[in-house]
Amino acid sequence: MSYQEKNITVSLVSHLFIMVYYLVNLFPIIQSGEWIAGRLYGLWAIVIGANILVTIIGSILTNILLTIVEAVQSKKYEDPHFITDERDNLIELKGIRVSYIIFSVGVLISIFAFIFGQPALMMISLIFVFSIIAQIVGDITRITLYRRGL
Amino acid sequence: MEKRQVRNNIRKLRFQNNEMTQEQLAEKVGVTRQTIIALEGGKYAPSLELAFRISLAFGLPLTEVFSYEAETESTNK
């Protein structure tokens, strides 16, 4: 597994955990029908904060751990060459395109839900769900492209 | 319907050039070793610039390193 694949795997697993946490906390609200803004604001803040932590800290930790593991395995320290070349950029773009399509469809679904009488808070909650789904699907797409080729 | 594919002799040329490793070639042309692996495995078609850089690394014309061939698909339906 290359550095990029490991990074994406860490991101994918983290986003899956965030998704599970969000859905576990959202379903009781949906079932009860009590769309209390305060509860939802807290939940959204946690999801946004977790996403930022995953993006920044996850990436940094992966870099550090990979450097340590490679130094231990090769028994010498070399400056890590984490270069991003044209293939990485192309795969990144294709992943972003897939994420964008999923998120766009999700926003449309959320808007239609609002138009057909669902509360506005539900619309925003759905947007959050689809944003996480979009990231997960984008990560899966990138891993698949790395494994199978472009 | 004809399907075309960019093919290459990179692996063979590496061995002919003092058994150059994938890492060495990758460093020479400015890509990762994984990209060289993908190229050799036919899983990735390089950009024109990268194709030229690889050809220059071997000191050969582009057409001796890469080829663009048609693969005819079977039309048994």
mmCIF file with all atom_site columns, C-alpha atoms in Angstrom:
data_model
loop_
_atom_site.group_PDB
_atom_site.id
_atom_site.type_symbol
_atom_site.label_atom_id
_atom_site.label_alt_id
_atom_site.label_comp_id
_atom_site.label_asym_id
_atom_site.label_entity_id
_atom_site.label_seq_id
_atom_site.pdbx_PDB_ins_code
_atom_site.Cartn_x
_atom_site.Cartn_y
_atom_site.Cartn_z
_atom_site.occupancy
_atom_site.B_iso_or_equiv
_atom_site.pdbx_formal_charge
_atom_site.auth_seq_id
_atom_site.auth_comp_id
_atom_site.auth_asym_id
_atom_site.auth_atom_id
_atom_site.pdbx_PDB_model_num
ATOM 1   C CA . MET A 1 1   ? 0.000   0.000   0.000   1.00 0.00 ? 1   MET A CA 1
ATOM 2   C CA . SER A 1 2   ? 1.388   3.380   -0.978  1.00 0.00 ? 2   SER A CA 1
ATOM 3   C CA . TYR A 1 3   ? 1.463   6.435   1.283   1.00 0.00 ? 3   TYR A CA 1
ATOM 4   C CA . GLN A 1 4   ? -1.580  7.909   -0.482  1.00 0.00 ? 4   GLN A CA 1
ATOM 5   C CA . GLU A 1 5   ? -3.584  4.686   -0.141  1.00 0.00 ? 5   GLU A CA 1
ATOM 6   C CA . LYS A 1 6   ? -2.811  4.525   3.575   1.00 0.00 ? 6   LYS A CA 1
ATOM 7   C CA . ASN A 1 7   ? -3.839  8.146   3.988   1.00 0.00 ? 7   ASN A CA 1
ATOM 8   C CA . ILE A 1 8   ? -7.123  7.556   2.161   1.00 0.00 ? 8   ILE A CA 1
ATOM 9   C CA . THR A 1 9   ? -7.801  4.393   4.201   1.00 0.00 ? 9   THR A CA 1
ATOM 10  C CA . VAL A 1 10  ? -7.342  6.333   7.453   1.00 0.00 ? 10  VAL A CA 1
ATOM 11  C CA . SER A 1 11  ? -9.685  9.030   6.124   1.00 0.00 ? 11  SER A CA 1
ATOM 12  C CA . LEU A 1 12  ? -12.254 6.428   5.014   1.00 0.00 ? 12  LEU A CA 1
ATOM 13  C CA . VAL A 1 13  ? -12.314 4.587   8.333   1.00 0.00 ? 13  VAL A CA 1
ATOM 14  C CA . SER A 1 14  ? -12.557 7.870   10.265  1.00 0.00 ? 14  SER A CA 1
ATOM 15  C CA . HIS A 1 15  ? -15.439 9.105   8.133   1.00 0.00 ? 15  HIS A CA 1
ATOM 16  C CA . LEU A 1 16  ? -17.243 5.793   8.610   1.00 0.00 ? 16  LEU A CA 1
ATOM 17  C CA . PHE A 1 17  ? -16.993 6.234   12.386  1.00 0.00 ? 17  PHE A CA 1
ATOM 18  C CA . ILE A 1 18  ? -18.257 9.817   12.088  1.00 0.00 ? 18  ILE A CA 1
ATOM 19  C CA . MET A 1 19  ? -21.154 8.600   9.936   1.00 0.00 ? 19  MET A CA 1
ATOM 20  C CA . VAL A 1 20  ? -22.127 5.900   12.429  1.00 0.00 ? 20  VAL A CA 1
ATOM 21  C CA . TYR A 1 21  ? -21.940 8.368   15.363  1.00 0.00 ? 21  TYR A CA 1
ATOM 22  C CA . TYR A 1 22  ? -24.048 10.910  13.474  1.00 0.00 ? 22  TYR A CA 1
ATOM 23  C CA . LEU A 1 23  ? -26.722 8.409   12.431  1.00 0.00 ? 23  LEU A CA 1
ATOM 24  C CA . VAL A 1 24  ? -26.919 6.845   15.906  1.00 0.00 ? 24  VAL A CA 1
ATOM 25  C CA . ASN A 1 25  ? -27.613 10.304  17.342  1.00 0.00 ? 25  ASN A CA 1
ATOM 26  C CA . LEU A 1 26  ? -29.888 11.423  14.510  1.00 0.00 ? 26  LEU A CA 1
ATOM 27  C CA . PHE A 1 27  ? -32.271 8.449   14.333  1.00 0.00 ? 27  PHE A CA 1
ATOM 28  C CA . PRO A 1 28  ? -33.849 9.028   17.775  1.00 0.00 ? 28  PRO A CA 1
ATOM 29  C CA . ILE A 1 29  ? -34.541 12.624  16.743  1.00 0.00 ? 29  ILE A CA 1
ATOM 30  C CA . ILE A 1 30  ? -36.133 11.476  13.470  1.00 0.00 ? 30  ILE A CA 1
ATOM 31  C CA . GLN A 1 31  ? -38.179 8.805   15.233  1.00 0.00 ? 31  GLN A CA 1
ATOM 32  C CA . SER A 1 32  ? -39.440 11.159  17.943  1.00 0.00 ? 32  SER A CA 1
ATOM 33  C CA . GLY A 1 33  ? -40.110 13.926  15.413  1.00 0.00 ? 33  GLY A CA 1
ATOM 34  C CA . GLU A 1 34  ? -38.819 16.485  17.928  1.00 0.00 ? 34  GLU A CA 1
ATOM 35  C CA . TRP A 1 35  ? -36.520 18.670  15.874  1.00 0.00 ? 35  TRP A CA 1
ATOM 36  C CA . ILE A 1 36  ? -34.948 20.667  18.689  1.00 0.00 ? 36  ILE A CA 1
ATOM 37  C CA . ALA A 1 37  ? -32.432 23.154  17.301  1.00 0.00 ? 37  ALA A CA 1
ATOM 38  C CA . GLY A 1 38  ? -30.126 23.053  20.345  1.00 0.00 ? 38  GLY A CA 1
ATOM 39  C CA . ARG A 1 39  ? -29.602 19.276  20.145  1.00 0.00 ? 39  ARG A CA 1
ATOM 40  C CA . LEU A 1 40  ? -28.938 19.412  16.438  1.00 0.00 ? 40  LEU A CA 1
ATOM 41  C CA . TYR A 1 41  ? -26.516 22.346  16.650  1.00 0.00 ? 41  TYR A CA 1
ATOM 42  C CA . GLY A 1 42  ? -24.414 20.365  19.105  1.00 0.00 ? 42  GLY A CA 1
ATOM 43  C CA . LEU A 1 43  ? -24.468 17.296  16.856  1.00 0.00 ? 43  LEU A CA 1
ATOM 44  C CA . TRP A 1 44  ? -23.513 19.299  13.756  1.00 0.00 ? 44  TRP A CA 1
ATOM 45  C CA . ALA A 1 45  ? -20.699 21.019  15.653  1.00 0.00 ? 45  ALA A CA 1
ATOM 46  C CA . ILE A 1 46  ? -19.293 17.624  16.671  1.00 0.00 ? 46  ILE A CA 1
ATOM 47  C CA . VAL A 1 47  ? -19.474 16.330  13.083  1.00 0.00 ? 47  VAL A CA 1
ATOM 48  C CA . ILE A 1 48  ? -17.771 19.444  11.683  1.00 0.00 ? 48  ILE A CA 1
ATOM 49  C CA . GLY A 1 49  ? -15.111 19.359  14.396  1.00 0.00 ? 49  GLY A CA 1
ATOM 50  C CA . ALA A 1 50  ? -14.496 15.648  13.868  1.00 0.00 ? 50  ALA A CA 1
ATOM 51  C CA . ASN A 1 51  ? -14.144 16.180  10.113  1.00 0.00 ? 51  ASN A CA 1
ATOM 52  C CA . ILE A 1 52  ? -11.554 18.902  10.655  1.00 0.00 ? 52  ILE A CA 1
ATOM 53  C CA . LEU A 1 53  ? -9.660  16.723  13.128  1.00 0.00 ? 53  LEU A CA 1
ATOM 54  C CA . VAL A 1 54  ? -9.713  13.771  10.734  1.00 0.00 ? 54  VAL A CA 1
ATOM 55  C CA . THR A 1 55  ? -8.520  15.873  7.820   1.00 0.00 ? 55  THR A CA 1
ATOM 56  C CA . ILE A 1 56  ? -5.702  17.665  9.586   1.00 0.00 ? 56  ILE A CA 1
ATOM 57  C CA . ILE A 1 57  ? -4.601  15.473  12.460  1.00 0.00 ? 57  ILE A CA 1
ATOM 58  C CA . GLY A 1 58  ? -5.277  12.173  10.686  1.00 0.00 ? 58  GLY A CA 1
ATOM 59  C CA . SER A 1 59  ? -3.049  13.222  7.809   1.00 0.00 ? 59  SER A CA 1
ATOM 60  C CA . ILE A 1 60  ? -0.276  14.470  10.106  1.00 0.00 ? 60  ILE A CA 1
ATOM 61  C CA . LEU A 1 61  ? -0.397  11.362  12.287  1.00 0.00 ? 61  LEU A CA 1
ATOM 62  C CA . THR A 1 62  ? -0.311  9.092   9.239   1.00 0.00 ? 62  THR A CA 1
ATOM 63  C CA . ASN A 1 63  ? 2.781   10.932  7.955   1.00 0.00 ? 63  ASN A CA 1
ATOM 64  C CA . ILE A 1 64  ? 4.551   10.653  11.315  1.00 0.00 ? 64  ILE A CA 1
ATOM 65  C CA . LEU A 1 65  ? 3.684   6.990   11.851  1.00 0.00 ? 65  LEU A CA 1
ATOM 66  C CA . LEU A 1 66  ? 4.672   6.015   8.308   1.00 0.00 ? 66  LEU A CA 1
ATOM 67  C CA . THR A 1 67  ? 8.021   7.805   8.693   1.00 0.00 ? 67  THR A CA 1
ATOM 68  C CA . ILE A 1 68  ? 8.684   6.004   11.967  1.00 0.00 ? 68  ILE A CA 1
ATOM 69  C CA . VAL A 1 69  ? 7.684   2.601   10.568  1.00 0.00 ? 69  VAL A CA 1
ATOM 70  C CA . GLU A 1 70  ? 9.852   3.057   7.463   1.00 0.00 ? 70  GLU A CA 1
ATOM 71  C CA . ALA A 1 71  ? 12.809  4.234   9.554   1.00 0.00 ? 71  ALA A CA 1
ATOM 72  C CA . VAL A 1 72  ? 12.491  1.193   11.836  1.00 0.00 ? 72  VAL A CA 1
ATOM 73  C CA . GLN A 1 73  ? 12.117  -1.231  8.910   1.00 0.00 ? 73  GLN A CA 1
ATOM 74  C CA . SER A 1 74  ? 15.029  0.163   6.897   1.00 0.00 ? 74  SER A CA 1
ATOM 75  C CA . LYS A 1 75  ? 17.110  0.815   10.049  1.00 0.00 ? 75  LYS A CA 1
ATOM 76  C CA . LYS A 1 76  ? 18.069  4.264   8.817   1.00 0.00 ? 76  LYS A CA 1
ATOM 77  C CA . TYR A 1 77  ? 16.397  7.631   8.677   1.00 0.00 ? 77  TYR A CA 1
ATOM 78  C CA . GLU A 1 78  ? 15.840  9.384   5.377   1.00 0.00 ? 78  GLU A CA 1
ATOM 79  C CA . ASP A 1 79  ? 13.843  12.484  4.704   1.00 0.00 ? 79  ASP A CA 1
ATOM 80  C CA . PRO A 1 80  ? 10.467  11.186  3.569   1.00 0.00 ? 80  PRO A CA 1
ATOM 81  C CA . HIS A 1 81  ? 9.688   11.803  -0.077  1.00 0.00 ? 81  HIS A CA 1
ATOM 82  C CA . PHE A 1 82  ? 5.955   12.235  0.004   1.00 0.00 ? 82  PHE A CA 1
ATOM 83  C CA . ILE A 1 83  ? 5.645   13.602  -3.496  1.00 0.00 ? 83  ILE A CA 1
ATOM 84  C CA . THR A 1 84  ? 2.357   13.899  -5.328  1.00 0.00 ? 84  THR A CA 1
ATOM 85  C CA . ASP A 1 85  ? 2.660   13.233  -9.023  1.00 0.00 ? 85  ASP A CA 1
ATOM 86  C CA . GLU A 1 86  ? 0.288   13.497  -11.997 1.00 0.00 ? 86  GLU A CA 1
ATOM 87  C CA . ARG A 1 87  ? -1.346  10.123  -11.332 1.00 0.00 ? 87  ARG A CA 1
ATOM 88  C CA . ASP A 1 88  ? -2.107  11.121  -7.736  1.00 0.00 ? 88  ASP A CA 1
ATOM 89  C CA . ASN A 1 89  ? -3.572  14.423  -8.923  1.00 0.00 ? 89  ASN A CA 1
ATOM 90  C CA . LEU A 1 90  ? -5.707  12.671  -11.538 1.00 0.00 ? 90  LEU A CA 1
ATOM 91  C CA . ILE A 1 91  ? -7.054  10.152  -9.033  1.00 0.00 ? 91  ILE A CA 1
ATOM 92  C CA . GLU A 1 92  ? -7.724  12.975  -6.568  1.00 0.00 ? 92  GLU A CA 1
ATOM 93  C CA . LEU A 1 93  ? -9.707  14.857  -9.232  1.00 0.00 ? 93  LEU A CA 1
ATOM 94  C CA . LYS A 1 94  ? -11.767 11.800  -10.142 1.00 0.00 ? 94  LYS A CA 1
ATOM 95  C CA . GLY A 1 95  ? -12.518 11.214  -6.458  1.00 0.00 ? 95  GLY A CA 1
ATOM 96  C CA . ILE A 1 96  ? -13.586 14.846  -6.046  1.00 0.00 ? 96  ILE A CA 1
ATOM 97  C CA . ARG A 1 97  ? -15.840 14.553  -9.098  1.00 0.00 ? 97  ARG A CA 1
ATOM 98  C CA . VAL A 1 98  ? -17.625 11.511  -7.651  1.00 0.00 ? 98  VAL A CA 1
ATOM 99  C CA . SER A 1 99  ? -17.967 13.232  -4.254  1.00 0.00 ? 99  SER A CA 1
ATOM 100 C CA . TYR A 1 100 ? -19.376 16.321  -5.931  1.00 0.00 ? 100 TYR A CA 1
ATOM 101 C CA . ILE A 1 101 ? -22.012 14.316  -7.819  1.00 0.00 ? 101 ILE A CA 1
ATOM 102 C CA . ILE A 1 102 ? -23.117 12.456  -4.669  1.00 0.00 ? 102 ILE A CA 1
ATOM 103 C CA . PHE A 1 103 ? -23.260 15.676  -2.641  1.00 0.00 ? 103 PHE A CA 1
ATOM 104 C CA . SER A 1 104 ? -25.214 17.493  -5.368  1.00 0.00 ? 104 SER A CA 1
ATOM 105 C CA . VAL A 1 105 ? -27.793 14.701  -5.517  1.00 0.00 ? 105 VAL A CA 1
ATOM 106 C CA . GLY A 1 106 ? -27.986 14.766  -1.723  1.00 0.00 ? 106 GLY A CA 1
ATOM 107 C CA . VAL A 1 107 ? -28.620 18.499  -1.625  1.00 0.00 ? 107 VAL A CA 1
ATOM 108 C CA . LEU A 1 108 ? -31.405 18.092  -4.199  1.00 0.00 ? 108 LEU A CA 1
ATOM 109 C CA . ILE A 1 109 ? -33.001 15.317  -2.142  1.00 0.00 ? 109 ILE A CA 1
ATOM 110 C CA . SER A 1 110 ? -32.769 17.485  0.988   1.00 0.00 ? 110 SER A CA 1
ATOM 111 C CA . ILE A 1 111 ? -34.382 20.440  -0.776  1.00 0.00 ? 111 ILE A CA 1
ATOM 112 C CA . PHE A 1 112 ? -37.185 18.241  -2.090  1.00 0.00 ? 112 PHE A CA 1
ATOM 113 C CA . ALA A 1 113 ? -37.740 16.876  1.410   1.00 0.00 ? 113 ALA A CA 1
ATOM 114 C CA . PHE A 1 114 ? -38.161 20.464  2.647   1.00 0.00 ? 114 PHE A CA 1
ATOM 115 C CA . ILE A 1 115 ? -40.441 21.364  -0.248  1.00 0.00 ? 115 ILE A CA 1
ATOM 116 C CA . PHE A 1 116 ? -42.647 18.375  0.548   1.00 0.00 ? 116 PHE A CA 1
ATOM 117 C CA . GLY A 1 117 ? -43.213 19.499  4.124   1.00 0.00 ? 117 GLY A CA 1
ATOM 118 C CA . GLN A 1 118 ? -40.291 18.218  6.182   1.00 0.00 ? 118 GLN A CA 1
ATOM 119 C CA . PRO A 1 119 ? -38.781 20.648  8.716   1.00 0.00 ? 119 PRO A CA 1
ATOM 120 C CA . ALA A 1 120 ? -35.852 22.844  7.720   1.00 0.00 ? 120 ALA A CA 1
ATOM 121 C CA . LEU A 1 121 ? -33.681 21.263  10.426  1.00 0.00 ? 121 LEU A CA 1
ATOM 122 C CA . MET A 1 122 ? -34.216 17.891  8.760   1.00 0.00 ? 122 MET A CA 1
ATOM 123 C CA . MET A 1 123 ? -33.116 19.346  5.443   1.00 0.00 ? 123 MET A CA 1
ATOM 124 C CA . ILE A 1 124 ? -29.842 20.553  6.956   1.00 0.00 ? 124 ILE A CA 1
ATOM 125 C CA . SER A 1 125 ? -29.352 17.236  8.772   1.00 0.00 ? 125 SER A CA 1
ATOM 126 C CA . LEU A 1 126 ? -29.767 15.404  5.455   1.00 0.00 ? 126 LEU A CA 1
ATOM 127 C CA . ILE A 1 127 ? -27.210 17.706  3.859   1.00 0.00 ? 127 ILE A CA 1
ATOM 128 C CA . PHE A 1 128 ? -24.741 16.735  6.584   1.00 0.00 ? 128 PHE A CA 1
ATOM 129 C CA . VAL A 1 129 ? -25.474 13.035  5.989   1.00 0.00 ? 129 VAL A CA 1
ATOM 130 C CA . PHE A 1 130 ? -24.899 13.355  2.264   1.00 0.00 ? 130 PHE A CA 1
ATOM 131 C CA . SER A 1 131 ? -21.696 15.349  2.779   1.00 0.00 ? 131 SER A CA 1
ATOM 132 C CA . ILE A 1 132 ? -20.259 12.483  4.830   1.00 0.00 ? 132 ILE A CA 1
ATOM 133 C CA . ILE A 1 133 ? -21.547 9.898   2.322   1.00 0.00 ? 133 ILE A CA 1
ATOM 134 C CA . ALA A 1 134 ? -19.928 11.923  -0.476  1.00 0.00 ? 134 ALA A CA 1
ATOM 135 C CA . GLN A 1 135 ? -16.568 11.869  1.319   1.00 0.00 ? 135 GLN A CA 1
ATOM 136 C CA . ILE A 1 136 ? -16.821 8.128   1.958   1.00 0.00 ? 136 ILE A CA 1
ATOM 137 C CA . VAL A 1 137 ? -17.736 7.335   -1.647  1.00 0.00 ? 137 VAL A CA 1
ATOM 138 C CA . GLY A 1 138 ? -14.963 9.645   -2.880  1.00 0.00 ? 138 GLY A CA 1
ATOM 139 C CA . ASP A 1 139 ? -12.431 7.812   -0.700  1.00 0.00 ? 139 ASP A CA 1
ATOM 140 C CA . ILE A 1 140 ? -13.654 4.410   -1.938  1.00 0.00 ? 140 ILE A CA 1
ATOM 141 C CA . THR A 1 141 ? -13.382 5.642   -5.529  1.00 0.00 ? 141 THR A CA 1
ATOM 142 C CA . ARG A 1 142 ? -9.808  6.795   -5.011  1.00 0.00 ? 142 ARG A CA 1
ATOM 143 C CA . ILE A 1 143 ? -8.747  3.530   -3.363  1.00 0.00 ? 143 ILE A CA 1
ATOM 144 C CA . THR A 1 144 ? -10.367 1.561   -6.203  1.00 0.00 ? 144 THR A CA 1
ATOM 145 C CA . LEU A 1 145 ? -8.559  3.670   -8.807  1.00 0.00 ? 145 LEU A CA 1
ATOM 146 C CA . TYR A 1 146 ? -5.229  3.168   -7.035  1.00 0.00 ? 146 TYR A CA 1
ATOM 147 C CA . ARG A 1 147 ? -5.753  -0.598  -6.929  1.00 0.00 ? 147 ARG A CA 1
ATOM 148 C CA . ARG A 1 148 ? -7.303  -1.225  -10.354 1.00 0.00 ? 148 ARG A CA 1
ATOM 149 C CA . GLY A 1 149 ? -5.686  1.571   -12.299 1.00 0.00 ? 149 GLY A CA 1
ATOM 150 C CA . LEU A 1 150 ? -7.073  4.468   -14.295 1.00 0.00 ? 150 LEU A CA 1
ATOM 151 C CA . MET B 2 1   ? -15.335 -1.946  -31.884 1.00 0.00 ? 1   MET B CA 1
ATOM 152 C CA . GLU B 2 2   ? -11.582 -1.313  -31.668 1.00 0.00 ? 2   GLU B CA 1
ATOM 153 C CA . LYS B 2 3   ? -10.067 -0.542  -28.299 1.00 0.00 ? 3   LYS B CA 1
ATOM 154 C CA . ARG B 2 4   ? -6.731  1.247   -28.260 1.00 0.00 ? 4   ARG B CA 1
ATOM 155 C CA . GLN B 2 5   ? -4.172  1.101   -25.506 1.00 0.00 ? 5   GLN B CA 1
ATOM 156 C CA . VAL B 2 6   ? -0.879  2.799   -24.764 1.00 0.00 ? 6   VAL B CA 1
ATOM 157 C CA . ARG B 2 7   ? 1.742   0.093   -24.286 1.00 0.00 ? 7   ARG B CA 1
ATOM 158 C CA . ASN B 2 8   ? 5.360   0.443   -23.133 1.00 0.00 ? 8   ASN B CA 1
ATOM 159 C CA . ASN B 2 9   ? 8.673   -1.368  -22.805 1.00 0.00 ? 9   ASN B CA 1
ATOM 160 C CA . ILE B 2 10  ? 9.703   0.342   -19.603 1.00 0.00 ? 10  ILE B CA 1
ATOM 161 C CA . ARG B 2 11  ? 10.425  -2.828  -17.644 1.00 0.00 ? 11  ARG B CA 1
ATOM 162 C CA . LYS B 2 12  ? 12.604  -4.293  -20.396 1.00 0.00 ? 12  LYS B CA 1
ATOM 163 C CA . LEU B 2 13  ? 14.434  -0.991  -20.889 1.00 0.00 ? 13  LEU B CA 1
ATOM 164 C CA . ARG B 2 14  ? 15.107  -0.659  -17.161 1.00 0.00 ? 14  ARG B CA 1
ATOM 165 C CA . PHE B 2 15  ? 16.839  -4.016  -17.097 1.00 0.00 ? 15  PHE B CA 1
ATOM 166 C CA . GLN B 2 16  ? 18.825  -3.102  -20.193 1.00 0.00 ? 16  GLN B CA 1
ATOM 167 C CA . ASN B 2 17  ? 19.999  0.116   -18.537 1.00 0.00 ? 17  ASN B CA 1
ATOM 168 C CA . ASN B 2 18  ? 22.254  -1.303  -15.812 1.00 0.00 ? 18  ASN B CA 1
ATOM 169 C CA . GLU B 2 19  ? 19.237  -2.969  -14.175 1.00 0.00 ? 19  GLU B CA 1
ATOM 170 C CA . MET B 2 20  ? 17.792  0.356   -13.138 1.00 0.00 ? 20  MET B CA 1
ATOM 171 C CA . THR B 2 21  ? 15.300  -0.014  -10.298 1.00 0.00 ? 21  THR B CA 1
ATOM 172 C CA . GLN B 2 22  ? 11.784  1.359   -10.358 1.00 0.00 ? 22  GLN B CA 1
ATOM 173 C CA . GLU B 2 23  ? 12.774  3.749   -7.578  1.00 0.00 ? 23  GLU B CA 1
ATOM 174 C CA . GLN B 2 24  ? 15.713  5.091   -9.601  1.00 0.00 ? 24  GLN B CA 1
ATOM 175 C CA . LEU B 2 25  ? 13.594  5.615   -12.684 1.00 0.00 ? 25  LEU B CA 1
ATOM 176 C CA . ALA B 2 26  ? 10.856  7.256   -10.617 1.00 0.00 ? 26  ALA B CA 1
ATOM 177 C CA . GLU B 2 27  ? 13.350  9.686   -9.110  1.00 0.00 ? 27  GLU B CA 1
ATOM 178 C CA . LYS B 2 28  ? 14.825  10.425  -12.515 1.00 0.00 ? 28  LYS B CA 1
ATOM 179 C CA . VAL B 2 29  ? 11.494  11.344  -14.084 1.00 0.00 ? 29  VAL B CA 1
ATOM 180 C CA . GLY B 2 30  ? 9.931   12.957  -11.001 1.00 0.00 ? 30  GLY B CA 1
ATOM 181 C CA . VAL B 2 31  ? 7.120   10.549  -10.134 1.00 0.00 ? 31  VAL B CA 1
ATOM 182 C CA . THR B 2 32  ? 6.473   8.001   -7.404  1.00 0.00 ? 32  THR B CA 1
ATOM 183 C CA . ARG B 2 33  ? 7.540   4.378   -7.591  1.00 0.00 ? 33  ARG B CA 1
ATOM 184 C CA . GLN B 2 34  ? 3.836   3.411   -7.557  1.00 0.00 ? 34  GLN B CA 1
ATOM 185 C CA . THR B 2 35  ? 3.328   5.351   -10.787 1.00 0.00 ? 35  THR B CA 1
ATOM 186 C CA . ILE B 2 36  ? 6.160   3.432   -12.453 1.00 0.00 ? 36  ILE B CA 1
ATOM 187 C CA . ILE B 2 37  ? 4.596   0.172   -11.209 1.00 0.00 ? 37  ILE B CA 1
ATOM 188 C CA . ALA B 2 38  ? 1.225   1.249   -12.626 1.00 0.00 ? 38  ALA B CA 1
ATOM 189 C CA . LEU B 2 39  ? 2.855   2.178   -15.946 1.00 0.00 ? 39  LEU B CA 1
ATOM 190 C CA . GLU B 2 40  ? 4.644   -1.159  -16.260 1.00 0.00 ? 40  GLU B CA 1
ATOM 191 C CA . GLY B 2 41  ? 1.475   -3.015  -15.349 1.00 0.00 ? 41  GLY B CA 1
ATOM 192 C CA . GLY B 2 42  ? -0.494  -1.210  -18.044 1.00 0.00 ? 42  GLY B CA 1
ATOM 193 C CA . LYS B 2 43  ? -2.771  0.327   -15.416 1.00 0.00 ? 43  LYS B CA 1
ATOM 194 C CA . TYR B 2 44  ? -1.921  3.904   -16.258 1.00 0.00 ? 44  TYR B CA 1
ATOM 195 C CA . ALA B 2 45  ? -1.281  5.833   -19.470 1.00 0.00 ? 45  ALA B CA 1
ATOM 196 C CA . PRO B 2 46  ? 1.214   8.654   -18.864 1.00 0.00 ? 46  PRO B CA 1
ATOM 197 C CA . SER B 2 47  ? 0.771   12.248  -19.880 1.00 0.00 ? 47  SER B CA 1
ATOM 198 C CA . LEU B 2 48  ? 2.727   13.387  -22.929 1.00 0.00 ? 48  LEU B CA 1
ATOM 199 C CA . GLU B 2 49  ? 5.224   15.216  -20.734 1.00 0.00 ? 49  GLU B CA 1
ATOM 200 C CA . LEU B 2 50  ? 5.864   12.176  -18.555 1.00 0.00 ? 50  LEU B CA 1
ATOM 201 C CA . ALA B 2 51  ? 6.197   9.968   -21.641 1.00 0.00 ? 51  ALA B CA 1
ATOM 202 C CA . PHE B 2 52  ? 8.855   12.336  -23.009 1.00 0.00 ? 52  PHE B CA 1
ATOM 203 C CA . ARG B 2 53  ? 10.689  12.428  -19.670 1.00 0.00 ? 53  ARG B CA 1
ATOM 204 C CA . ILE B 2 54  ? 10.788  8.627   -19.505 1.00 0.00 ? 54  ILE B CA 1
ATOM 205 C CA . SER B 2 55  ? 12.045  8.428   -23.093 1.00 0.00 ? 55  SER B CA 1
ATOM 206 C CA . LEU B 2 56  ? 14.765  10.978  -22.307 1.00 0.00 ? 56  LEU B CA 1
ATOM 207 C CA . ALA B 2 57  ? 15.740  8.997   -19.204 1.00 0.00 ? 57  ALA B CA 1
ATOM 208 C CA . PHE B 2 58  ? 16.444  6.015   -21.466 1.00 0.00 ? 58  PHE B CA 1
ATOM 209 C CA . GLY B 2 59  ? 17.946  8.154   -24.208 1.00 0.00 ? 59  GLY B CA 1
ATOM 210 C CA . LEU B 2 60  ? 15.535  6.754   -26.763 1.00 0.00 ? 60  LEU B CA 1
ATOM 211 C CA . PRO B 2 61  ? 12.839  8.181   -29.064 1.00 0.00 ? 61  PRO B CA 1
ATOM 212 C CA . LEU B 2 62  ? 9.293   8.178   -27.736 1.00 0.00 ? 62  LEU B CA 1
ATOM 213 C CA . THR B 2 63  ? 8.127   5.500   -30.198 1.00 0.00 ? 63  THR B CA 1
ATOM 214 C CA . GLU B 2 64  ? 10.742  3.046   -28.956 1.00 0.00 ? 64  GLU B CA 1
ATOM 215 C CA . VAL B 2 65  ? 9.478   3.303   -25.407 1.00 0.00 ? 65  VAL B CA 1
ATOM 216 C CA . PHE B 2 66  ? 5.724   3.658   -26.011 1.00 0.00 ? 66  PHE B CA 1
ATOM 217 C CA . SER B 2 67  ? 3.355   2.334   -28.625 1.00 0.00 ? 67  SER B CA 1
ATOM 218 C CA . TYR B 2 68  ? -0.300  2.936   -29.352 1.00 0.00 ? 68  TYR B CA 1
ATOM 219 C CA . GLU B 2 69  ? -1.953  -0.211  -30.512 1.00 0.00 ? 69  GLU B CA 1
ATOM 220 C CA . ALA B 2 70  ? -5.421  -1.333  -31.344 1.00 0.00 ? 70  ALA B CA 1
ATOM 221 C CA . GLU B 2 71  ? -6.903  -4.246  -29.457 1.00 0.00 ? 71  GLU B CA 1
ATOM 222 C CA . THR B 2 72  ? -9.748  -5.778  -31.416 1.00 0.00 ? 72  THR B CA 1
ATOM 223 C CA . GLU B 2 73  ? -12.599 -6.881  -29.178 1.00 0.00 ? 73  GLU B CA 1
ATOM 224 C CA . SER B 2 74  ? -14.419 -10.130 -30.011 1.00 0.00 ? 74  SER B CA 1
ATOM 225 C CA . THR B 2 75  ? -17.813 -9.451  -31.418 1.00 0.00 ? 75  THR B CA 1
ATOM 226 C CA . ASN B 2 76  ? -19.448 -12.767 -30.565 1.00 0.00 ? 76  ASN B CA 1
ATOM 227 C CA . LYS B 2 77  ? -22.977 -11.875 -29.594 1.00 0.00 ? 77  LYS B CA 1
#
